[in-house]
Amino acid sequence: METEFTPILSLLGGGLIGASAVLLMATHGRIAGISGIISRILPPRSAGQSLSQGLVFVIGLLLSAPIWVLVYGQSPVQTVSDNLPLLGAAGILVGFGSVLGNGCTSGHGVCGISRLSGRSIVATVTFMSSAFIAVLLLRHVIGA
């Protein structure tokens, strides 16, 4: 599988992610980690947690693809495996890792590193190293 190098779009996307994380922290004092946001909108929720803020954030994520279609007239190009057992195992591992790591990649990688959190730096190095090894093995050793 070949990927397209898009430095301008990547820079703009990263800037938007960073701006949204800063805006959420500045206005609500919350970290923009998806696992934390989802846990705040699904039961059981702790008393005093804002349901509306989490719902608005998730709705914004879900609207990104339809907005893309409106702007560009076509769906964004996505490549997803049709191997359902592999997708299921990957989902379980990501979920387990988010619970074990006390947060997800977006929370640790975007927000935690920017706050110079030692735990987030270690978590990000761990999941990025795991991703590098997985790509090396799957693409270059196994050839999947």
PDB file of C-alpha atoms in Angstrom:
ATOM      1  CA  MET A   1       0.000   0.000   0.000  1.00  0.00           C
ATOM      2  CA  GLU A   2       1.374   3.361  -1.012  1.00  0.00           C
ATOM      3  CA  THR A   3       0.519   6.567   0.822  1.00  0.00           C
ATOM      4  CA  GLU A   4       0.483  10.087  -0.551  1.00  0.00           C
ATOM      5  CA  PHE A   5       2.780  12.688   1.029  1.00  0.00           C
ATOM      6  CA  THR A   6       0.775  15.863   1.646  1.00  0.00           C
ATOM      7  CA  PRO A   7       2.835  18.223   3.815  1.00  0.00           C
ATOM      8  CA  ILE A   8       0.576  21.286   3.438  1.00  0.00           C
ATOM      9  CA  LEU A   9      -2.640  19.406   4.237  1.00  0.00           C
ATOM     10  CA  SER A  10      -0.874  17.592   7.067  1.00  0.00           C
ATOM     11  CA  LEU A  11       0.351  20.875   8.533  1.00  0.00           C
ATOM     12  CA  LEU A  12      -3.112  22.421   8.258  1.00  0.00           C
ATOM     13  CA  GLY A  13      -4.751  19.359   9.815  1.00  0.00           C
ATOM     14  CA  GLY A  14      -2.249  19.300  12.659  1.00  0.00           C
ATOM     15  CA  GLY A  15      -2.818  23.003  13.231  1.00  0.00           C
ATOM     16  CA  LEU A  16      -6.575  22.475  13.435  1.00  0.00           C
ATOM     17  CA  ILE A  17      -6.141  19.585  15.874  1.00  0.00           C
ATOM     18  CA  GLY A  18      -3.817  21.688  18.027  1.00  0.00           C
ATOM     19  CA  ALA A  19      -6.150  24.692  17.900  1.00  0.00           C
ATOM     20  CA  SER A  20      -9.142  22.573  18.923  1.00  0.00           C
ATOM     21  CA  ALA A  21      -7.158  21.077  21.817  1.00  0.00           C
ATOM     22  CA  VAL A  22      -6.116  24.534  23.024  1.00  0.00           C
ATOM     23  CA  LEU A  23      -9.661  25.867  22.640  1.00  0.00           C
ATOM     24  CA  LEU A  24     -11.145  22.958  24.618  1.00  0.00           C
ATOM     25  CA  MET A  25      -8.557  23.378  27.393  1.00  0.00           C
ATOM     26  CA  ALA A  26      -9.004  27.163  27.509  1.00  0.00           C
ATOM     27  CA  THR A  27     -12.801  27.130  27.521  1.00  0.00           C
ATOM     28  CA  HIS A  28     -13.603  23.972  29.494  1.00  0.00           C
ATOM     29  CA  GLY A  29     -10.365  22.955  31.222  1.00  0.00           C
ATOM     30  CA  ARG A  30     -10.577  19.571  29.513  1.00  0.00           C
ATOM     31  CA  ILE A  31      -7.991  17.554  27.620  1.00  0.00           C
ATOM     32  CA  ALA A  32      -9.033  16.707  24.047  1.00  0.00           C
ATOM     33  CA  GLY A  33      -8.428  12.981  24.360  1.00  0.00           C
ATOM     34  CA  ILE A  34     -11.136  11.023  22.598  1.00  0.00           C
ATOM     35  CA  SER A  35     -11.258   8.211  25.179  1.00  0.00           C
ATOM     36  CA  GLY A  36     -11.828  10.745  27.962  1.00  0.00           C
ATOM     37  CA  ILE A  37     -14.487  12.602  25.997  1.00  0.00           C
ATOM     38  CA  ILE A  38     -16.317   9.377  25.155  1.00  0.00           C
ATOM     39  CA  SER A  39     -16.139   8.247  28.789  1.00  0.00           C
ATOM     40  CA  ARG A  40     -17.738  11.547  29.845  1.00  0.00           C
ATOM     41  CA  ILE A  41     -20.759  11.049  27.570  1.00  0.00           C
ATOM     42  CA  LEU A  42     -21.380   7.324  28.127  1.00  0.00           C
ATOM     43  CA  PRO A  43     -22.782   5.906  31.368  1.00  0.00           C
ATOM     44  CA  PRO A  44     -21.728   5.705  34.092  1.00  0.00           C
ATOM     45  CA  ARG A  45     -20.842   9.401  34.175  1.00  0.00           C
ATOM     46  CA  SER A  46     -19.605  11.213  37.258  1.00  0.00           C
ATOM     47  CA  ALA A  47     -21.824  13.917  38.695  1.00  0.00           C
ATOM     48  CA  GLY A  48     -21.121  17.374  37.352  1.00  0.00           C
ATOM     49  CA  GLN A  49     -19.583  16.265  34.064  1.00  0.00           C
ATOM     50  CA  SER A  50     -20.848  18.164  31.049  1.00  0.00           C
ATOM     51  CA  LEU A  51     -22.721  15.918  28.649  1.00  0.00           C
ATOM     52  CA  SER A  52     -23.312  18.656  26.078  1.00  0.00           C
ATOM     53  CA  GLN A  53     -19.637  19.581  25.668  1.00  0.00           C
ATOM     54  CA  GLY A  54     -18.683  15.960  24.964  1.00  0.00           C
ATOM     55  CA  LEU A  55     -21.588  15.480  22.568  1.00  0.00           C
ATOM     56  CA  VAL A  56     -20.715  18.632  20.611  1.00  0.00           C
ATOM     57  CA  PHE A  57     -17.092  17.470  20.294  1.00  0.00           C
ATOM     58  CA  VAL A  58     -18.094  13.989  19.045  1.00  0.00           C
ATOM     59  CA  ILE A  59     -20.710  15.419  16.653  1.00  0.00           C
ATOM     60  CA  GLY A  60     -17.998  17.701  15.242  1.00  0.00           C
ATOM     61  CA  LEU A  61     -15.793  14.668  14.623  1.00  0.00           C
ATOM     62  CA  LEU A  62     -18.632  12.820  12.916  1.00  0.00           C
ATOM     63  CA  LEU A  63     -19.468  15.803  10.708  1.00  0.00           C
ATOM     64  CA  SER A  64     -15.942  16.122   9.334  1.00  0.00           C
ATOM     65  CA  ALA A  65     -16.459  13.563   6.531  1.00  0.00           C
ATOM     66  CA  PRO A  66     -19.796  15.039   5.330  1.00  0.00           C
ATOM     67  CA  ILE A  67     -18.241  18.515   5.360  1.00  0.00           C
ATOM     68  CA  TRP A  68     -15.340  17.140   3.283  1.00  0.00           C
ATOM     69  CA  VAL A  69     -17.850  15.788   0.740  1.00  0.00           C
ATOM     70  CA  LEU A  70     -19.602  19.183   0.590  1.00  0.00           C
ATOM     71  CA  VAL A  71     -16.318  21.033   0.049  1.00  0.00           C
ATOM     72  CA  TYR A  72     -14.591  18.613  -2.352  1.00  0.00           C
ATOM     73  CA  GLY A  73     -17.560  16.827  -3.931  1.00  0.00           C
ATOM     74  CA  GLN A  74     -16.217  13.356  -3.147  1.00  0.00           C
ATOM     75  CA  SER A  75     -15.583  11.160  -0.133  1.00  0.00           C
ATOM     76  CA  PRO A  76     -12.132  11.238   1.468  1.00  0.00           C
ATOM     77  CA  VAL A  77      -9.964   8.342   0.327  1.00  0.00           C
ATOM     78  CA  GLN A  78      -9.755   5.714   3.044  1.00  0.00           C
ATOM     79  CA  THR A  79      -8.123   2.318   2.985  1.00  0.00           C
ATOM     80  CA  VAL A  80      -9.494  -0.122   5.535  1.00  0.00           C
ATOM     81  CA  SER A  81      -8.744  -3.814   5.714  1.00  0.00           C
ATOM     82  CA  ASP A  82     -11.594  -6.182   4.865  1.00  0.00           C
ATOM     83  CA  ASN A  83     -10.173  -8.695   7.336  1.00  0.00           C
ATOM     84  CA  LEU A  84     -12.826  -8.532  10.080  1.00  0.00           C
ATOM     85  CA  PRO A  85     -10.963 -10.677  12.654  1.00  0.00           C
ATOM     86  CA  LEU A  86      -7.910  -8.434  12.225  1.00  0.00           C
ATOM     87  CA  LEU A  87     -10.033  -5.287  12.640  1.00  0.00           C
ATOM     88  CA  GLY A  88     -11.722  -6.773  15.714  1.00  0.00           C
ATOM     89  CA  ALA A  89      -8.399  -7.700  17.307  1.00  0.00           C
ATOM     90  CA  ALA A  90      -6.997  -4.257  16.525  1.00  0.00           C
ATOM     91  CA  GLY A  91     -10.024  -2.577  18.110  1.00  0.00           C
ATOM     92  CA  ILE A  92      -9.716  -4.681  21.253  1.00  0.00           C
ATOM     93  CA  LEU A  93      -5.988  -3.926  21.514  1.00  0.00           C
ATOM     94  CA  VAL A  94      -6.557  -0.187  21.036  1.00  0.00           C
ATOM     95  CA  GLY A  95      -9.321  -0.189  23.648  1.00  0.00           C
ATOM     96  CA  PHE A  96      -7.202  -2.190  26.094  1.00  0.00           C
ATOM     97  CA  GLY A  97      -4.222   0.097  25.468  1.00  0.00           C
ATOM     98  CA  SER A  98      -6.321   3.201  26.094  1.00  0.00           C
ATOM     99  CA  VAL A  99      -7.522   1.814  29.422  1.00  0.00           C
ATOM    100  CA  LEU A 100      -4.088   0.508  30.417  1.00  0.00           C
ATOM    101  CA  GLY A 101      -2.361   3.743  29.340  1.00  0.00           C
ATOM    102  CA  ASN A 102      -4.955   5.901  31.088  1.00  0.00           C
ATOM    103  CA  GLY A 103      -5.780   7.723  27.854  1.00  0.00           C
ATOM    104  CA  CYS A 104      -5.636   7.512  24.088  1.00  0.00           C
ATOM    105  CA  THR A 105      -3.161   8.619  21.470  1.00  0.00           C
ATOM    106  CA  SER A 106      -4.839  11.989  20.978  1.00  0.00           C
ATOM    107  CA  GLY A 107      -4.878  12.783  24.682  1.00  0.00           C
ATOM    108  CA  HIS A 108      -1.278  11.754  25.303  1.00  0.00           C
ATOM    109  CA  GLY A 109       0.227  12.715  21.936  1.00  0.00           C
ATOM    110  CA  VAL A 110      -1.415  16.092  21.374  1.00  0.00           C
ATOM    111  CA  CYS A 111      -2.341  17.364  24.809  1.00  0.00           C
ATOM    112  CA  GLY A 112      -0.033  15.491  27.167  1.00  0.00           C
ATOM    113  CA  ILE A 113       3.207  16.248  25.333  1.00  0.00           C
ATOM    114  CA  SER A 114       2.253  19.917  24.994  1.00  0.00           C
ATOM    115  CA  ARG A 115       1.846  20.024  28.800  1.00  0.00           C
ATOM    116  CA  LEU A 116       5.250  18.270  29.161  1.00  0.00           C
ATOM    117  CA  SER A 117       3.604  15.362  30.995  1.00  0.00           C
ATOM    118  CA  GLY A 118       6.222  12.672  31.625  1.00  0.00           C
ATOM    119  CA  ARG A 119       3.555   9.954  31.579  1.00  0.00           C
ATOM    120  CA  SER A 120       2.260  11.176  28.213  1.00  0.00           C
ATOM    121  CA  ILE A 121       5.757  11.358  26.723  1.00  0.00           C
ATOM    122  CA  VAL A 122       6.437   7.742  27.780  1.00  0.00           C
ATOM    123  CA  ALA A 123       3.013   6.643  26.480  1.00  0.00           C
ATOM    124  CA  THR A 124       3.560   8.387  23.127  1.00  0.00           C
ATOM    125  CA  VAL A 125       7.041   6.903  22.687  1.00  0.00           C
ATOM    126  CA  THR A 126       5.576   3.476  23.533  1.00  0.00           C
ATOM    127  CA  PHE A 127       2.673   3.563  21.094  1.00  0.00           C
ATOM    128  CA  MET A 128       4.715   5.174  18.310  1.00  0.00           C
ATOM    129  CA  SER A 129       7.451   2.550  18.726  1.00  0.00           C
ATOM    130  CA  SER A 130       4.816  -0.187  18.643  1.00  0.00           C
ATOM    131  CA  ALA A 131       3.364   1.313  15.454  1.00  0.00           C
ATOM    132  CA  PHE A 132       6.796   1.500  13.805  1.00  0.00           C
ATOM    133  CA  ILE A 133       7.475  -2.150  14.670  1.00  0.00           C
ATOM    134  CA  ALA A 134       4.009  -3.238  13.464  1.00  0.00           C
ATOM    135  CA  VAL A 135       4.465  -1.480  10.109  1.00  0.00           C
ATOM    136  CA  LEU A 136       7.959  -2.923   9.721  1.00  0.00           C
ATOM    137  CA  LEU A 137       6.741  -6.446  10.420  1.00  0.00           C
ATOM    138  CA  LEU A 138       3.453  -6.302   8.498  1.00  0.00           C
ATOM    139  CA  ARG A 139       4.654  -4.423   5.415  1.00  0.00           C
ATOM    140  CA  HIS A 140       8.277  -5.443   5.074  1.00  0.00           C
ATOM    141  CA  VAL A 141       8.667  -8.822   6.806  1.00  0.00           C
ATOM    142  CA  ILE A 142       5.286 -10.540   6.395  1.00  0.00           C
ATOM    143  CA  GLY A 143       4.222  -8.494   3.368  1.00  0.00           C
ATOM    144  CA  ALA A 144       0.597  -8.025   4.386  1.00  0.00           C
TER     145      ALA A 144
END
